[in-house]
Amino acid sequence: MTATSPRLTFSTRAALAAQALVLVLVVAMAELAPRPGLAALYIPLVPAHRRPSLGWALAHGAALNGKGPFGGLILTNPPAGFGARAFHDGALALAIPALLCQPPKAPPHG
């Protein structure tokens, strides 16, 4: 009998690649998920006449703050669970990093 070196088969490589992809997606979703108290970008992906998640967010303390890119809306103070509700309605709700949120410029003094 001869000893064989352990080799990764195609199915093992495919399984490892799938696990790595799932890990990357989970980390990306955790980083991009809107957080209560911060700004969020709401981007509808499918046309619809009603957006229950948007109405729900506004009823629970969120406020519209302007238009975003790709036909989206910027919300401030989205409630917890807004990202999952938006996804269920066919939209993406993404956190806007604090670095991109600038306070309005004050007029010059004097």
Tab-separated table of N, CA and C in Angstrom:
chain	number	residue	atom	x	y	z
A	1	MET	N	0.824	-1.170	0.000
A	1	MET	CA	0.000	0.000	0.000
A	1	MET	C	0.872	1.238	0.000
A	2	THR	N	0.445	2.212	-0.755
A	2	THR	CA	1.194	3.472	-0.785
A	2	THR	C	0.368	4.553	-0.116
A	3	ALA	N	1.059	5.449	0.505
A	3	ALA	CA	0.374	6.568	1.153
A	3	ALA	C	0.071	7.630	0.098
A	4	THR	N	-1.109	8.137	0.142
A	4	THR	CA	-1.471	9.189	-0.809
A	4	THR	C	-1.570	10.512	-0.065
A	5	SER	N	-1.193	11.572	-0.750
A	5	SER	CA	-1.292	12.889	-0.126
A	5	SER	C	-2.730	13.376	-0.234
A	6	PRO	N	-3.205	14.058	0.780
A	6	PRO	CA	-4.585	14.546	0.721
A	6	PRO	C	-4.710	15.628	-0.346
A	7	ARG	N	-5.666	15.459	-1.224
A	7	ARG	CA	-5.915	16.443	-2.274
A	7	ARG	C	-7.324	16.977	-2.116
A	8	LEU	N	-7.455	18.200	-2.503
A	8	LEU	CA	-8.786	18.783	-2.512
A	8	LEU	C	-9.450	18.410	-3.824
A	9	THR	N	-10.596	17.828	-3.738
A	9	THR	CA	-11.324	17.490	-4.949
A	9	THR	C	-12.111	18.713	-5.409
A	10	PHE	N	-12.660	18.623	-6.598
A	10	PHE	CA	-13.433	19.743	-7.123
A	10	PHE	C	-14.603	20.075	-6.222
A	11	SER	N	-15.286	19.082	-5.714
A	11	SER	CA	-16.437	19.354	-4.856
A	11	SER	C	-16.019	20.009	-3.538
A	12	THR	N	-14.870	19.646	-3.016
A	12	THR	CA	-14.379	20.269	-1.795
A	12	THR	C	-14.019	21.723	-2.063
A	13	ARG	N	-13.377	21.992	-3.184
A	13	ARG	CA	-13.028	23.370	-3.542
A	13	ARG	C	-14.284	24.207	-3.752
A	14	ALA	N	-15.266	23.633	-4.413
A	14	ALA	CA	-16.514	24.361	-4.643
A	14	ALA	C	-17.210	24.662	-3.319
A	15	ALA	N	-17.182	23.716	-2.392
A	15	ALA	CA	-17.804	23.934	-1.084
A	15	ALA	C	-17.075	25.034	-0.313
A	16	LEU	N	-15.743	25.033	-0.360
A	16	LEU	CA	-14.969	26.075	0.316
A	16	LEU	C	-15.221	27.436	-0.317
A	17	ALA	N	-15.311	27.488	-1.636
A	17	ALA	CA	-15.591	28.751	-2.324
A	17	ALA	C	-16.987	29.263	-1.963
A	18	ALA	N	-17.959	28.359	-1.883
A	18	ALA	CA	-19.321	28.754	-1.516
A	18	ALA	C	-19.353	29.285	-0.083
A	19	GLN	N	-18.629	28.647	0.830
A	19	GLN	CA	-18.589	29.113	2.213
A	19	GLN	C	-17.917	30.483	2.301
A	20	ALA	N	-16.859	30.692	1.538
A	20	ALA	CA	-16.184	31.989	1.533
A	20	ALA	C	-17.104	33.079	0.987
A	21	LEU	N	-17.860	32.759	-0.048
A	21	LEU	CA	-18.797	33.720	-0.615
A	21	LEU	C	-19.890	34.078	0.387
A	22	VAL	N	-20.418	33.093	1.075
A	22	VAL	CA	-21.443	33.350	2.089
A	22	VAL	C	-20.873	34.229	3.201
A	23	LEU	N	-19.649	33.966	3.629
A	23	LEU	CA	-19.014	34.769	4.672
A	23	LEU	C	-18.864	36.221	4.226
A	24	VAL	N	-18.416	36.433	2.998
A	24	VAL	CA	-18.253	37.793	2.471
A	24	VAL	C	-19.609	38.499	2.414
A	25	LEU	N	-20.650	37.803	1.963
A	25	LEU	CA	-21.980	38.403	1.888
A	25	LEU	C	-22.529	38.757	3.265
A	26	VAL	N	-22.314	37.892	4.240
A	26	VAL	CA	-22.801	38.163	5.603
A	26	VAL	C	-22.096	39.377	6.191
A	27	VAL	N	-20.786	39.468	6.020
A	27	VAL	CA	-20.040	40.612	6.541
A	27	VAL	C	-20.466	41.899	5.828
A	28	ALA	N	-20.637	41.831	4.507
A	28	ALA	CA	-21.067	43.012	3.751
A	28	ALA	C	-22.454	43.469	4.198
A	29	MET	N	-23.376	42.532	4.385
A	29	MET	CA	-24.724	42.906	4.820
A	29	MET	C	-24.703	43.487	6.226
A	30	ALA	N	-23.847	42.964	7.087
A	30	ALA	CA	-23.758	43.496	8.445
A	30	ALA	C	-23.219	44.926	8.431
A	31	GLU	N	-22.277	45.206	7.557
A	31	GLU	CA	-21.712	46.548	7.474
A	31	GLU	C	-22.665	47.529	6.799
A	32	LEU	N	-23.445	47.051	5.827
A	32	LEU	CA	-24.322	47.927	5.061
A	32	LEU	C	-25.731	48.039	5.627
A	33	ALA	N	-26.047	47.269	6.644
A	33	ALA	CA	-27.397	47.310	7.226
A	33	ALA	C	-27.620	48.652	7.915
A	34	PRO	N	-28.783	49.271	7.686
A	34	PRO	CA	-29.045	50.556	8.347
A	34	PRO	C	-29.143	50.387	9.858
A	35	ARG	N	-28.649	51.381	10.558
A	35	ARG	CA	-28.649	51.349	12.014
A	35	ARG	C	-29.548	52.458	12.555
A	36	PRO	N	-30.282	52.177	13.610
A	36	PRO	CA	-31.130	53.227	14.192
A	36	PRO	C	-30.283	54.439	14.595
A	37	GLY	N	-30.789	55.605	14.291
A	37	GLY	CA	-30.097	56.834	14.671
A	37	GLY	C	-29.155	57.366	13.623
A	38	LEU	N	-28.847	56.594	12.588
A	38	LEU	CA	-27.957	57.048	11.526
A	38	LEU	C	-28.739	57.193	10.229
A	39	ALA	N	-28.110	57.725	9.222
A	39	ALA	CA	-28.775	57.911	7.932
A	39	ALA	C	-28.771	56.611	7.142
A	40	ALA	N	-29.778	56.455	6.279
A	40	ALA	CA	-29.897	55.273	5.424
A	40	ALA	C	-30.342	55.709	4.036
A	41	LEU	N	-29.915	54.951	3.055
A	41	LEU	CA	-30.315	55.176	1.671
A	41	LEU	C	-31.304	54.085	1.296
A	42	TYR	N	-32.474	54.476	0.837
A	42	TYR	CA	-33.548	53.553	0.456
A	42	TYR	C	-33.618	53.545	-1.063
A	43	ILE	N	-33.343	52.384	-1.691
A	43	ILE	CA	-33.334	52.264	-3.145
A	43	ILE	C	-34.336	51.189	-3.560
A	44	PRO	N	-35.448	51.582	-4.207
A	44	PRO	CA	-36.397	50.572	-4.689
A	44	PRO	C	-35.811	49.810	-5.872
A	45	LEU	N	-35.945	48.489	-5.859
A	45	LEU	CA	-35.406	47.653	-6.933
A	45	LEU	C	-36.476	47.215	-7.924
A	46	VAL	N	-37.705	47.124	-7.481
A	46	VAL	CA	-38.811	46.727	-8.354
A	46	VAL	C	-39.874	47.817	-8.296
A	47	PRO	N	-40.517	48.096	-9.421
A	47	PRO	CA	-41.565	49.119	-9.384
A	47	PRO	C	-42.766	48.628	-8.580
A	48	ALA	N	-43.310	49.518	-7.803
A	48	ALA	CA	-44.483	49.172	-6.996
A	48	ALA	C	-45.261	50.452	-6.726
A	49	HIS	N	-46.529	50.299	-6.475
A	49	HIS	CA	-47.366	51.454	-6.190
A	49	HIS	C	-47.289	51.835	-4.715
A	50	ARG	N	-47.026	50.869	-3.873
A	50	ARG	CA	-46.970	51.129	-2.436
A	50	ARG	C	-45.655	50.631	-1.884
A	51	ARG	N	-45.157	51.310	-0.904
A	51	ARG	CA	-43.946	50.916	-0.203
A	51	ARG	C	-44.257	50.824	1.283
A	52	PRO	N	-44.796	49.676	1.736
A	52	PRO	CA	-45.167	49.576	3.157
A	52	PRO	C	-43.991	49.799	4.102
A	53	SER	N	-42.802	49.372	3.733
A	53	SER	CA	-41.664	49.528	4.638
A	53	SER	C	-41.298	50.994	4.811
A	54	LEU	N	-41.416	51.785	3.758
A	54	LEU	CA	-41.114	53.210	3.855
A	54	LEU	C	-42.133	53.907	4.750
A	55	GLY	N	-43.406	53.603	4.566
A	55	GLY	CA	-44.440	54.170	5.436
A	55	GLY	C	-44.265	53.738	6.880
A	56	TRP	N	-43.877	52.469	7.072
A	56	TRP	CA	-43.638	51.957	8.425
A	56	TRP	C	-42.493	52.720	9.084
A	57	ALA	N	-41.409	52.945	8.337
A	57	ALA	CA	-40.252	53.654	8.897
A	57	ALA	C	-40.630	55.083	9.277
A	58	LEU	N	-41.391	55.755	8.414
A	58	LEU	CA	-41.796	57.126	8.712
A	58	LEU	C	-42.723	57.175	9.925
A	59	ALA	N	-43.565	56.172	10.077
A	59	ALA	CA	-44.464	56.111	11.233
A	59	ALA	C	-43.717	55.813	12.528
A	60	HIS	N	-42.511	55.266	12.420
A	60	HIS	CA	-41.729	54.911	13.605
A	60	HIS	C	-40.529	55.836	13.825
A	61	GLY	N	-40.628	57.080	13.384
A	61	GLY	CA	-39.618	58.070	13.747
A	61	GLY	C	-38.607	58.430	12.677
A	62	ALA	N	-38.608	57.772	11.548
A	62	ALA	CA	-37.674	58.143	10.480
A	62	ALA	C	-38.165	59.418	9.812
A	63	ALA	N	-37.256	60.110	9.152
A	63	ALA	CA	-37.619	61.331	8.441
A	63	ALA	C	-36.934	61.334	7.082
A	64	LEU	N	-37.662	61.808	6.066
A	64	LEU	CA	-37.057	61.947	4.746
A	64	LEU	C	-36.113	63.133	4.784
A	65	ASN	N	-34.928	62.942	4.208
A	65	ASN	CA	-33.926	63.994	4.257
A	65	ASN	C	-33.500	64.441	2.868
A	66	GLY	N	-34.012	63.816	1.827
A	66	GLY	CA	-33.661	64.231	0.475
A	66	GLY	C	-33.639	63.060	-0.480
A	67	LYS	N	-33.282	63.371	-1.724
A	67	LYS	CA	-33.188	62.348	-2.759
A	67	LYS	C	-31.774	61.797	-2.806
A	68	GLY	N	-31.702	60.506	-3.063
A	68	GLY	CA	-30.421	59.851	-3.212
A	68	GLY	C	-30.208	59.450	-4.660
A	69	PRO	N	-29.110	58.775	-4.937
A	69	PRO	CA	-28.859	58.324	-6.302
A	69	PRO	C	-29.771	57.166	-6.691
A	70	PHE	N	-29.909	56.924	-7.978
A	70	PHE	CA	-30.667	55.792	-8.518
A	70	PHE	C	-32.137	55.824	-8.126
A	71	GLY	N	-32.711	56.997	-7.948
A	71	GLY	CA	-34.113	57.102	-7.580
A	71	GLY	C	-34.393	56.773	-6.134
A	72	GLY	N	-33.383	56.803	-5.308
A	72	GLY	CA	-33.561	56.457	-3.904
A	72	GLY	C	-33.863	57.665	-3.044
A	73	LEU	N	-34.098	57.402	-1.787
A	73	LEU	CA	-34.385	58.432	-0.804
A	73	LEU	C	-33.420	58.298	0.363
A	74	ILE	N	-33.084	59.425	0.958
A	74	ILE	CA	-32.234	59.427	2.149
A	74	ILE	C	-33.130	59.614	3.354
A	75	LEU	N	-33.005	58.704	4.302
A	75	LEU	CA	-33.776	58.776	5.541
A	75	LEU	C	-32.829	58.980	6.710
A	76	THR	N	-33.274	59.744	7.676
A	76	THR	CA	-32.527	59.854	8.916
A	76	THR	C	-33.294	59.120	10.004
A	77	ASN	N	-32.552	58.544	10.914
A	77	ASN	CA	-33.112	57.835	12.069
A	77	ASN	C	-34.047	56.685	11.681
A	78	PRO	N	-33.591	55.753	10.812
A	78	PRO	CA	-34.467	54.613	10.489
A	78	PRO	C	-34.620	53.699	11.705
A	79	PRO	N	-35.805	53.119	11.908
A	79	PRO	CA	-36.009	52.232	13.054
A	79	PRO	C	-35.300	50.887	12.855
A	80	ALA	N	-35.106	50.175	13.937
A	80	ALA	CA	-34.505	48.837	13.863
A	80	ALA	C	-35.400	47.934	13.023
A	81	GLY	N	-34.797	47.129	12.192
A	81	GLY	CA	-35.537	46.206	11.342
A	81	GLY	C	-35.923	46.788	9.991
A	82	PHE	N	-35.551	48.033	9.725
A	82	PHE	CA	-35.926	48.675	8.476
A	82	PHE	C	-35.306	47.988	7.263
A	83	GLY	N	-34.064	47.542	7.375
A	83	GLY	CA	-33.396	46.888	6.254
A	83	GLY	C	-34.104	45.618	5.812
A	84	ALA	N	-34.518	44.809	6.757
A	84	ALA	CA	-35.213	43.558	6.421
A	84	ALA	C	-36.585	43.837	5.826
A	85	ARG	N	-37.299	44.822	6.363
A	85	ARG	CA	-38.614	45.170	5.821
A	85	ARG	C	-38.492	45.706	4.397
A	86	ALA	N	-37.486	46.529	4.149
A	86	ALA	CA	-37.290	47.079	2.812
A	86	ALA	C	-36.954	45.966	1.819
A	87	PHE	N	-36.106	45.053	2.220
A	87	PHE	CA	-35.732	43.946	1.340
A	87	PHE	C	-36.957	43.104	0.993
A	88	HIS	N	-37.818	42.892	1.967
A	88	HIS	CA	-39.047	42.127	1.740
A	88	HIS	C	-39.962	42.833	0.732
A	89	ASP	N	-39.917	44.169	0.700
A	89	ASP	CA	-40.731	44.952	-0.233
A	89	ASP	C	-40.068	45.140	-1.598
A	90	GLY	N	-38.881	44.587	-1.784
A	90	GLY	CA	-38.193	44.735	-3.069
A	90	GLY	C	-37.355	45.996	-3.159
A	91	ALA	N	-36.753	46.383	-2.046
A	91	ALA	CA	-35.906	47.573	-2.016
A	91	ALA	C	-34.670	47.285	-1.171
A	92	LEU	N	-33.644	48.083	-1.367
A	92	LEU	CA	-32.447	47.995	-0.538
A	92	LEU	C	-32.427	49.175	0.413
A	93	ALA	N	-32.075	48.926	1.636
A	93	ALA	CA	-31.854	49.978	2.622
A	93	ALA	C	-30.411	49.831	3.079
A	94	LEU	N	-29.592	50.805	2.742
A	94	LEU	CA	-28.163	50.745	3.023
A	94	LEU	C	-27.770	51.847	3.991
A	95	ALA	N	-26.882	51.520	4.907
A	95	ALA	CA	-26.369	52.513	5.841
A	95	ALA	C	-25.494	53.504	5.085
A	96	ILE	N	-25.613	54.750	5.435
A	96	ILE	CA	-24.728	55.773	4.882
A	96	ILE	C	-23.649	56.019	5.924
A	97	PRO	N	-22.379	55.809	5.568
A	97	PRO	CA	-21.314	56.003	6.557
A	97	PRO	C	-21.291	57.439	7.084
A	98	ALA	N	-20.952	57.577	8.345
A	98	ALA	CA	-20.920	58.894	8.983
A	98	ALA	C	-19.958	59.842	8.271
A	99	LEU	N	-18.910	59.302	7.648
A	99	LEU	CA	-17.962	60.155	6.934
A	99	LEU	C	-18.618	60.882	5.767
A	100	LEU	N	-19.655	60.290	5.182
A	100	LEU	CA	-20.325	60.911	4.050
A	100	LEU	C	-21.417	61.884	4.470
A	101	CYS	N	-21.765	61.876	5.736
A	101	CYS	CA	-22.800	62.784	6.232
A	101	CYS	C	-22.121	64.054	6.731
A	102	GLN	N	-22.330	65.125	6.038
A	102	GLN	CA	-21.723	66.399	6.391
A	102	GLN	C	-22.802	67.340	6.915
A	103	PRO	N	-22.535	68.042	7.994
A	103	PRO	CA	-23.505	69.040	8.438
A	103	PRO	C	-23.520	70.202	7.439
A	104	PRO	N	-24.628	70.940	7.359
A	104	PRO	CA	-24.663	72.065	6.441
A	104	PRO	C	-23.622	73.103	6.821
A	105	LYS	N	-23.069	73.755	5.805
A	105	LYS	CA	-22.047	74.771	6.070
A	105	LYS	C	-22.696	76.013	6.678
A	106	ALA	N	-22.042	76.533	7.688
A	106	ALA	CA	-22.524	77.751	8.348
A	106	ALA	C	-22.144	78.953	7.478
A	107	PRO	N	-22.996	79.971	7.454
A	107	PRO	CA	-22.613	81.153	6.690
A	107	PRO	C	-21.426	81.839	7.350
A	108	PRO	N	-20.591	82.510	6.545
A	108	PRO	CA	-19.414	83.174	7.133
A	108	PRO	C	-19.825	84.314	8.073
A	109	HIS	N	-19.044	84.474	9.088
A	109	HIS	CA	-19.290	85.553	10.074
A	109	HIS	C	-18.658	86.837	9.572
A	110	GLY	N	-19.311	87.925	9.881
A	110	GLY	CA	-18.714	89.228	9.660
A	110	GLY	C	-19.002	89.780	8.381
